[in-house]
PDB file of C-alpha atoms (C1' of nucleotides) in Angstrom:
ATOM      1  CA  MET A 190      -4.887  24.572   9.293  1.00  0.00           C
ATOM      2  CA  PRO A 191      -4.595  28.386   9.401  1.00  0.00           C
ATOM      3  CA  GLY A 192      -2.766  30.363   6.788  1.00  0.00           C
ATOM      4  CA  PRO A 193       0.671  31.923   7.301  1.00  0.00           C
ATOM      5  CA  THR A 194      -0.925  35.256   8.180  1.00  0.00           C
ATOM      6  CA  ALA A 195      -3.017  33.782  10.946  1.00  0.00           C
ATOM      7  CA  GLY A 196      -0.690  34.546  13.801  1.00  0.00           C
ATOM      8  CA  PRO A 197       2.420  36.389  15.035  1.00  0.00           C
ATOM      9  CA  GLY A 198       4.560  33.290  15.140  1.00  0.00           C
ATOM     10  CA  PRO A 199       4.589  30.245  12.942  1.00  0.00           C
ATOM     11  CA  PRO A 200       3.141  27.052  14.366  1.00  0.00           C
ATOM     12  CA  SER A 201       5.635  24.512  15.528  1.00  0.00           C
ATOM     13  CA  GLU A 202       5.017  22.451  12.441  1.00  0.00           C
ATOM     14  CA  ASP A 203       6.610  25.141  10.343  1.00  0.00           C
ATOM     15  CA  ILE A 204      10.007  24.572  11.853  1.00  0.00           C
ATOM     16  CA  TYR A 205      10.164  21.417   9.823  1.00  0.00           C
ATOM     17  CA  GLU A 206      10.752  21.490   6.122  1.00  0.00           C
ATOM     18  CA  PHE A 207       7.296  20.370   5.134  1.00  0.00           C
ATOM     19  CA  SER A 208       7.461  21.993   1.763  1.00  0.00           C
ATOM     20  CA  MET A 209       8.587  18.789   0.172  1.00  0.00           C
ATOM     21  CA  ASP A 210       7.741  15.201   0.896  1.00  0.00           C
ATOM     22  CA  GLU A 211      10.258  12.404   0.641  1.00  0.00           C
ATOM     23  CA  GLU A 212       8.387  10.933  -2.259  1.00  0.00           C
ATOM     24  CA  GLU A 213       8.055  14.269  -3.992  1.00  0.00           C
ATOM     25  CA  ALA A 214      11.720  14.978  -3.590  1.00  0.00           C
ATOM     26  CA  GLN A 215      12.434  11.624  -5.119  1.00  0.00           C
ATOM     27  CA  SER A 216      10.150  12.028  -8.072  1.00  0.00           C
ATOM     28  CA  LEU A 217      11.633  15.436  -8.730  1.00  0.00           C
ATOM     29  CA  HIS A 218      15.102  14.106  -8.416  1.00  0.00           C
ATOM     30  CA  LEU A 219      14.518  11.019 -10.465  1.00  0.00           C
ATOM     31  CA  HIS A 220      12.133  12.130 -13.175  1.00  0.00           C
ATOM     32  CA  ARG A 221      14.503  11.409 -15.981  1.00  0.00           C
ATOM     33  CA  LYS A 222      13.178   8.430 -17.820  1.00  0.00           C
ATOM     34  CA  SER A 223       9.463   7.913 -18.137  1.00  0.00           C
ATOM     35  CA  LEU A 224       9.089   4.378 -19.207  1.00  0.00           C
ATOM     36  CA  GLU A 225       5.849   3.616 -20.960  1.00  0.00           C
ATOM     37  CA  LYS A 226       5.789  -0.070 -20.343  1.00  0.00           C
ATOM     38  CA  THR A 227       2.104  -0.757 -20.081  1.00  0.00           C
ATOM     39  CA  SER A 228       2.034  -4.337 -19.048  1.00  0.00           C
ATOM     40  CA  PRO A 229      -1.352  -6.014 -19.106  1.00  0.00           C
ATOM     41  CA  LEU A 230      -1.152  -6.303 -15.364  1.00  0.00           C
ATOM     42  CA  SER A 231      -0.534  -2.626 -14.709  1.00  0.00           C
ATOM     43  CA  LYS A 232      -3.270  -1.837 -17.157  1.00  0.00           C
ATOM     44  CA  TYR A 233      -5.628  -4.073 -15.267  1.00  0.00           C
ATOM     45  CA  ILE A 234      -4.887  -2.552 -11.888  1.00  0.00           C
ATOM     46  CA  GLU A 235      -5.133   0.939 -13.307  1.00  0.00           C
ATOM     47  CA  THR A 236      -8.498   0.214 -14.829  1.00  0.00           C
ATOM     48  CA  GLU A 237      -9.609  -1.455 -11.673  1.00  0.00           C
ATOM     49  CA  HIS A 238      -8.920   1.642  -9.628  1.00  0.00           C
ATOM     50  CA  GLN A 239     -10.232   4.101 -12.192  1.00  0.00           C
ATOM     51  CA  GLN A 240     -13.559   2.396 -12.254  1.00  0.00           C
ATOM     52  CA  ALA A 241     -13.619   2.462  -8.465  1.00  0.00           C
ATOM     53  CA  GLY A 242     -15.664  -0.567  -7.745  1.00  0.00           C
ATOM     54  CA  LEU A 243     -17.131  -1.369 -11.125  1.00  0.00           C
ATOM     55  CA  PHE A 244     -15.190  -4.544 -11.426  1.00  0.00           C
ATOM     56  CA  SER A 245     -15.386  -6.710 -14.438  1.00  0.00           C
ATOM     57  CA  LEU A 246     -14.340  -9.353 -12.003  1.00  0.00           C
ATOM     58  CA  SER A 247     -17.150 -11.825 -11.885  1.00  0.00           C
ATOM     59  CA  PRO A 248     -17.220 -14.818  -9.544  1.00  0.00           C
ATOM     60  CA  PHE A 249     -17.085 -16.919 -12.651  1.00  0.00           C
ATOM     61  CA  TYR A 250     -13.705 -15.573 -13.653  1.00  0.00           C
ATOM     62  CA  ALA A 251     -12.531 -15.448 -10.085  1.00  0.00           C
ATOM     63  CA  SER A 252     -12.096 -19.186 -10.110  1.00  0.00           C
ATOM     64  CA  VAL A 253     -10.023 -19.152 -13.282  1.00  0.00           C
ATOM     65  CA  ASP A 254      -6.263 -19.184 -13.055  1.00  0.00           C
ATOM     66  CA  PRO A 255      -5.245 -15.848 -14.630  1.00  0.00           C
ATOM     67  CA  THR A 256      -7.529 -13.914 -12.342  1.00  0.00           C
ATOM     68  CA  VAL A 257      -6.439 -15.838  -9.317  1.00  0.00           C
ATOM     69  CA  ASP A 258      -2.958 -14.710 -10.220  1.00  0.00           C
ATOM     70  CA  LEU A 259      -4.142 -11.104 -10.446  1.00  0.00           C
ATOM     71  CA  GLN A 260      -5.787 -11.308  -7.067  1.00  0.00           C
ATOM     72  CA  LYS A 261      -2.427 -12.123  -5.634  1.00  0.00           C
ATOM     73  CA  LYS A 262      -1.085  -8.772  -6.759  1.00  0.00           C
ATOM     74  CA  LYS A 263      -0.835  -5.824  -4.440  1.00  0.00           C
ATOM     75  CA  ARG A 264      -3.631  -3.313  -4.283  1.00  0.00           C
ATOM     76  CA  LYS A 265      -2.974   0.391  -4.567  1.00  0.00           C
ATOM     77  CA  LYS A 266      -4.236   3.156  -2.329  1.00  0.00           C
ATOM     78  CA  CYS A 267      -7.574   4.611  -3.376  1.00  0.00           C
ATOM     79  CA  GLY A 268      -6.132   8.112  -3.418  1.00  0.00           C
ATOM     80  CA  ASP A 269      -9.429   9.509  -2.272  1.00  0.00           C
ATOM     81  CA  CYS A 270      -9.764   8.867   1.451  1.00  0.00           C
ATOM     82  CA  THR A 271      -8.500  11.257   4.114  1.00  0.00           C
ATOM     83  CA  PRO A 272      -5.330   9.271   4.829  1.00  0.00           C
ATOM     84  CA  CYS A 273      -4.540   9.093   1.132  1.00  0.00           C
ATOM     85  CA  LEU A 274      -5.002  12.839   0.823  1.00  0.00           C
ATOM     86  CA  ARG A 275      -2.584  13.450   3.635  1.00  0.00           C
ATOM     87  CA  LYS A 276       0.669  14.710   2.215  1.00  0.00           C
ATOM     88  CA  GLU A 277       3.315  14.249   4.894  1.00  0.00           C
ATOM     89  CA  ASN A 278       4.313  11.467   7.225  1.00  0.00           C
ATOM     90  CA  CYS A 279       3.647  12.179  10.885  1.00  0.00           C
ATOM     91  CA  ARG A 280       7.147  10.882  11.730  1.00  0.00           C
ATOM     92  CA  SER A 281       5.910   9.927  15.172  1.00  0.00           C
ATOM     93  CA  CYS A 282       3.763   6.838  14.705  1.00  0.00           C
ATOM     94  CA  ALA A 283       5.163   3.349  15.052  1.00  0.00           C
ATOM     95  CA  ASN A 284       5.261   2.902  11.306  1.00  0.00           C
ATOM     96  CA  CYS A 285       7.224   6.095  10.757  1.00  0.00           C
ATOM     97  CA  LEU A 286       9.628   5.261  13.563  1.00  0.00           C
ATOM     98  CA  ASN A 287      10.061   1.667  12.450  1.00  0.00           C
ATOM     99  CA  ARG A 288      10.124   2.330   8.771  1.00  0.00           C
ATOM    100  CA  LYS A 289      13.375   0.510   8.181  1.00  0.00           C
ATOM    101  CA  THR A 290      12.166  -2.734   9.707  1.00  0.00           C
ATOM    102  CA  GLY A 291       8.416  -2.309   9.591  1.00  0.00           C
ATOM    103  CA  LYS A 292       8.214  -1.344   5.934  1.00  0.00           C
ATOM    104  CA  GLN A 293       4.814   0.234   6.423  1.00  0.00           C
ATOM    105  CA  ILE A 294       3.359   3.566   5.393  1.00  0.00           C
ATOM    106  CA  CYS A 295       2.688   6.148   8.108  1.00  0.00           C
ATOM    107  CA  LYS A 296      -0.388   5.169  10.085  1.00  0.00           C
ATOM    108  CA  LEU A 297      -2.032   8.500   9.345  1.00  0.00           C
ATOM    109  CA  ARG A 298      -1.529   7.923   5.646  1.00  0.00           C
ATOM    110  CA  LYS A 299      -2.693   4.331   5.469  1.00  0.00           C
ATOM    111  CA  CYS A 300      -5.489   4.096   2.931  1.00  0.00           C
ATOM    112  CA  GLU A 301      -8.880   3.233   4.393  1.00  0.00           C
ATOM    113  CA  GLN A 302      -9.409   0.650   1.682  1.00  0.00           C
ATOM    114  CA  LEU A 303      -6.136  -1.077   2.394  1.00  0.00           C
ATOM    115  CA  LYS A 304      -6.861  -1.237   6.101  1.00  0.00           C
ATOM    116  CA  LYS A 305      -9.446  -3.854   5.312  1.00  0.00           C
ATOM    117  CA  ARG A 306      -8.194  -7.261   4.452  1.00  0.00           C
ATOM    118  CA  ARG A 307      -8.585  -8.358   0.897  1.00  0.00           C
ATOM    119  CA  ASN A 308     -11.554 -10.692   1.376  1.00  0.00           C
ATOM    120  CA  GLU A 309     -13.450  -8.070   3.322  1.00  0.00           C
ATOM    121  CA  TRP A 310     -13.379  -5.370   0.705  1.00  0.00           C
ATOM    122  CA  GLU A 311     -13.818  -7.858  -2.097  1.00  0.00           C
ATOM    123  CA  VAL A 312     -16.954  -9.250  -0.536  1.00  0.00           C
ATOM    124  CA  SER A 313     -18.358  -5.818   0.245  1.00  0.00           C
ATOM    125  CA  GLU A 314     -17.632  -4.596  -3.263  1.00  0.00           C
ATOM    126  CA  ILE A 315     -19.294  -7.609  -4.763  1.00  0.00           C
ATOM    127  CA  ASP A 316     -22.136  -7.406  -2.301  1.00  0.00           C
ATOM    128  CA  SER A 317     -22.685  -3.749  -3.141  1.00  0.00           C
ATOM    129  CA  ILE A 318     -23.270  -4.611  -6.786  1.00  0.00           C
ATOM    130  CA  GLY A 319     -25.533  -7.467  -5.911  1.00  0.00           C
ATOM    131  CA  LEU A 320     -23.321 -10.444  -6.604  1.00  0.00           C
ATOM    132  CA  CYS A 321     -21.822 -13.126  -4.442  1.00  0.00           C
ATOM    133  CA  SER A 322     -18.438 -14.736  -4.734  1.00  0.00           C
ATOM    134  CA  CYS A 323     -19.106 -18.411  -4.726  1.00  0.00           C
ATOM    135  CA  TRP A 324     -16.057 -19.608  -2.834  1.00  0.00           C
ATOM    136  CA  CYS A 325     -17.902 -18.731   0.346  1.00  0.00           C
ATOM    137  CA  HIS A 326     -20.263 -21.649  -0.121  1.00  0.00           C
TER     138      HIS A 326
ATOM    139  C1'  DC B 218      -6.236  -9.204  18.212  1.00  0.00           C
ATOM    140  C1'  DA B 219      -2.705  -5.629  17.458  1.00  0.00           C
ATOM    141  C1'  DA B 220       1.953  -4.942  16.544  1.00  0.00           C
ATOM    142  C1'  DC B 221       5.960  -6.421  14.492  1.00  0.00           C
ATOM    143  C1'  DA B 222       8.989  -8.589  10.923  1.00  0.00           C
ATOM    144  C1'  DC B 223      10.042  -9.683   6.402  1.00  0.00           C
ATOM    145  C1'  DG B 224       9.380 -11.158   1.458  1.00  0.00           C
ATOM    146  C1'  DT B 225       8.507  -9.029  -2.473  1.00  0.00           C
ATOM    147  C1'  DA B 226       5.391  -6.347  -5.904  1.00  0.00           C
ATOM    148  C1'  DA B 227       5.371  -2.048  -7.996  1.00  0.00           C
ATOM    149  C1'  DG B 228       7.200   2.292  -9.118  1.00  0.00           C
ATOM    150  C1'  DT B 229      11.180   5.399 -10.055  1.00  0.00           C
TER     151       DT B 229
ATOM    152  C1'  DA C  43      19.415  -0.902  -8.866  1.00  0.00           C
ATOM    153  C1'  DC C  44      16.984   1.207  -5.338  1.00  0.00           C
ATOM    154  C1'  DT C  45      12.941   2.715  -2.497  1.00  0.00           C
ATOM    155  C1'  DT C  46       8.385   2.399  -0.871  1.00  0.00           C
ATOM    156  C1'  DA C  47       4.841  -0.029   1.114  1.00  0.00           C
ATOM    157  C1'  DC C  48       1.299  -4.257   0.605  1.00  0.00           C
ATOM    158  C1'  DG C  49       0.419  -8.952   2.186  1.00  0.00           C
ATOM    159  C1'  DT C  50       0.943 -12.202   5.387  1.00  0.00           C
ATOM    160  C1'  DG C  51       3.164 -15.087   8.884  1.00  0.00           C
ATOM    161  C1'  DT C  52       4.738 -14.675  13.661  1.00  0.00           C
ATOM    162  C1'  DT C  53       4.803 -13.065  18.188  1.00  0.00           C
ATOM    163  C1'  DG C  54       3.271 -11.086  22.637  1.00  0.00           C
TER     164       DG C  54
END
DNA sequence: CAACACGTAAGT
DNA sequence: ACTTACGTGTTG
């Protein structure tokens, strides 16, 4: 994307107020109370994403109830892939247009990790560190 | 199999 | 309480 001095007229994108995202506007507007409730679950997910693949999740624990419960929780975007790095919604994809009913993030912003279904990325993560999740047998 | 619809987890 | 968006069942 060229800088503002790159041409005589602004690109058509500039006619939109792209300076602030919906989410950003919200966080600016609503940044009053910062609750520091670090639930064990949030802590777990946070750690999980910080370590980016170095799971302490062994197949052994995977068959134990508390971890099964954790697996049921929603994943978060990796924050590192191209879609995650994208700042604004395209406003033209099906997800943007159907946001009220579809409840999905803009297709251009959908995290590459989350595009895979849970089992797929779990298996590849585990496979990449040389382990196998035993429920596949 | 992709797109859609909806429940609901997670964050503000 | 409200919004965003993940997970999953349903539909075409």
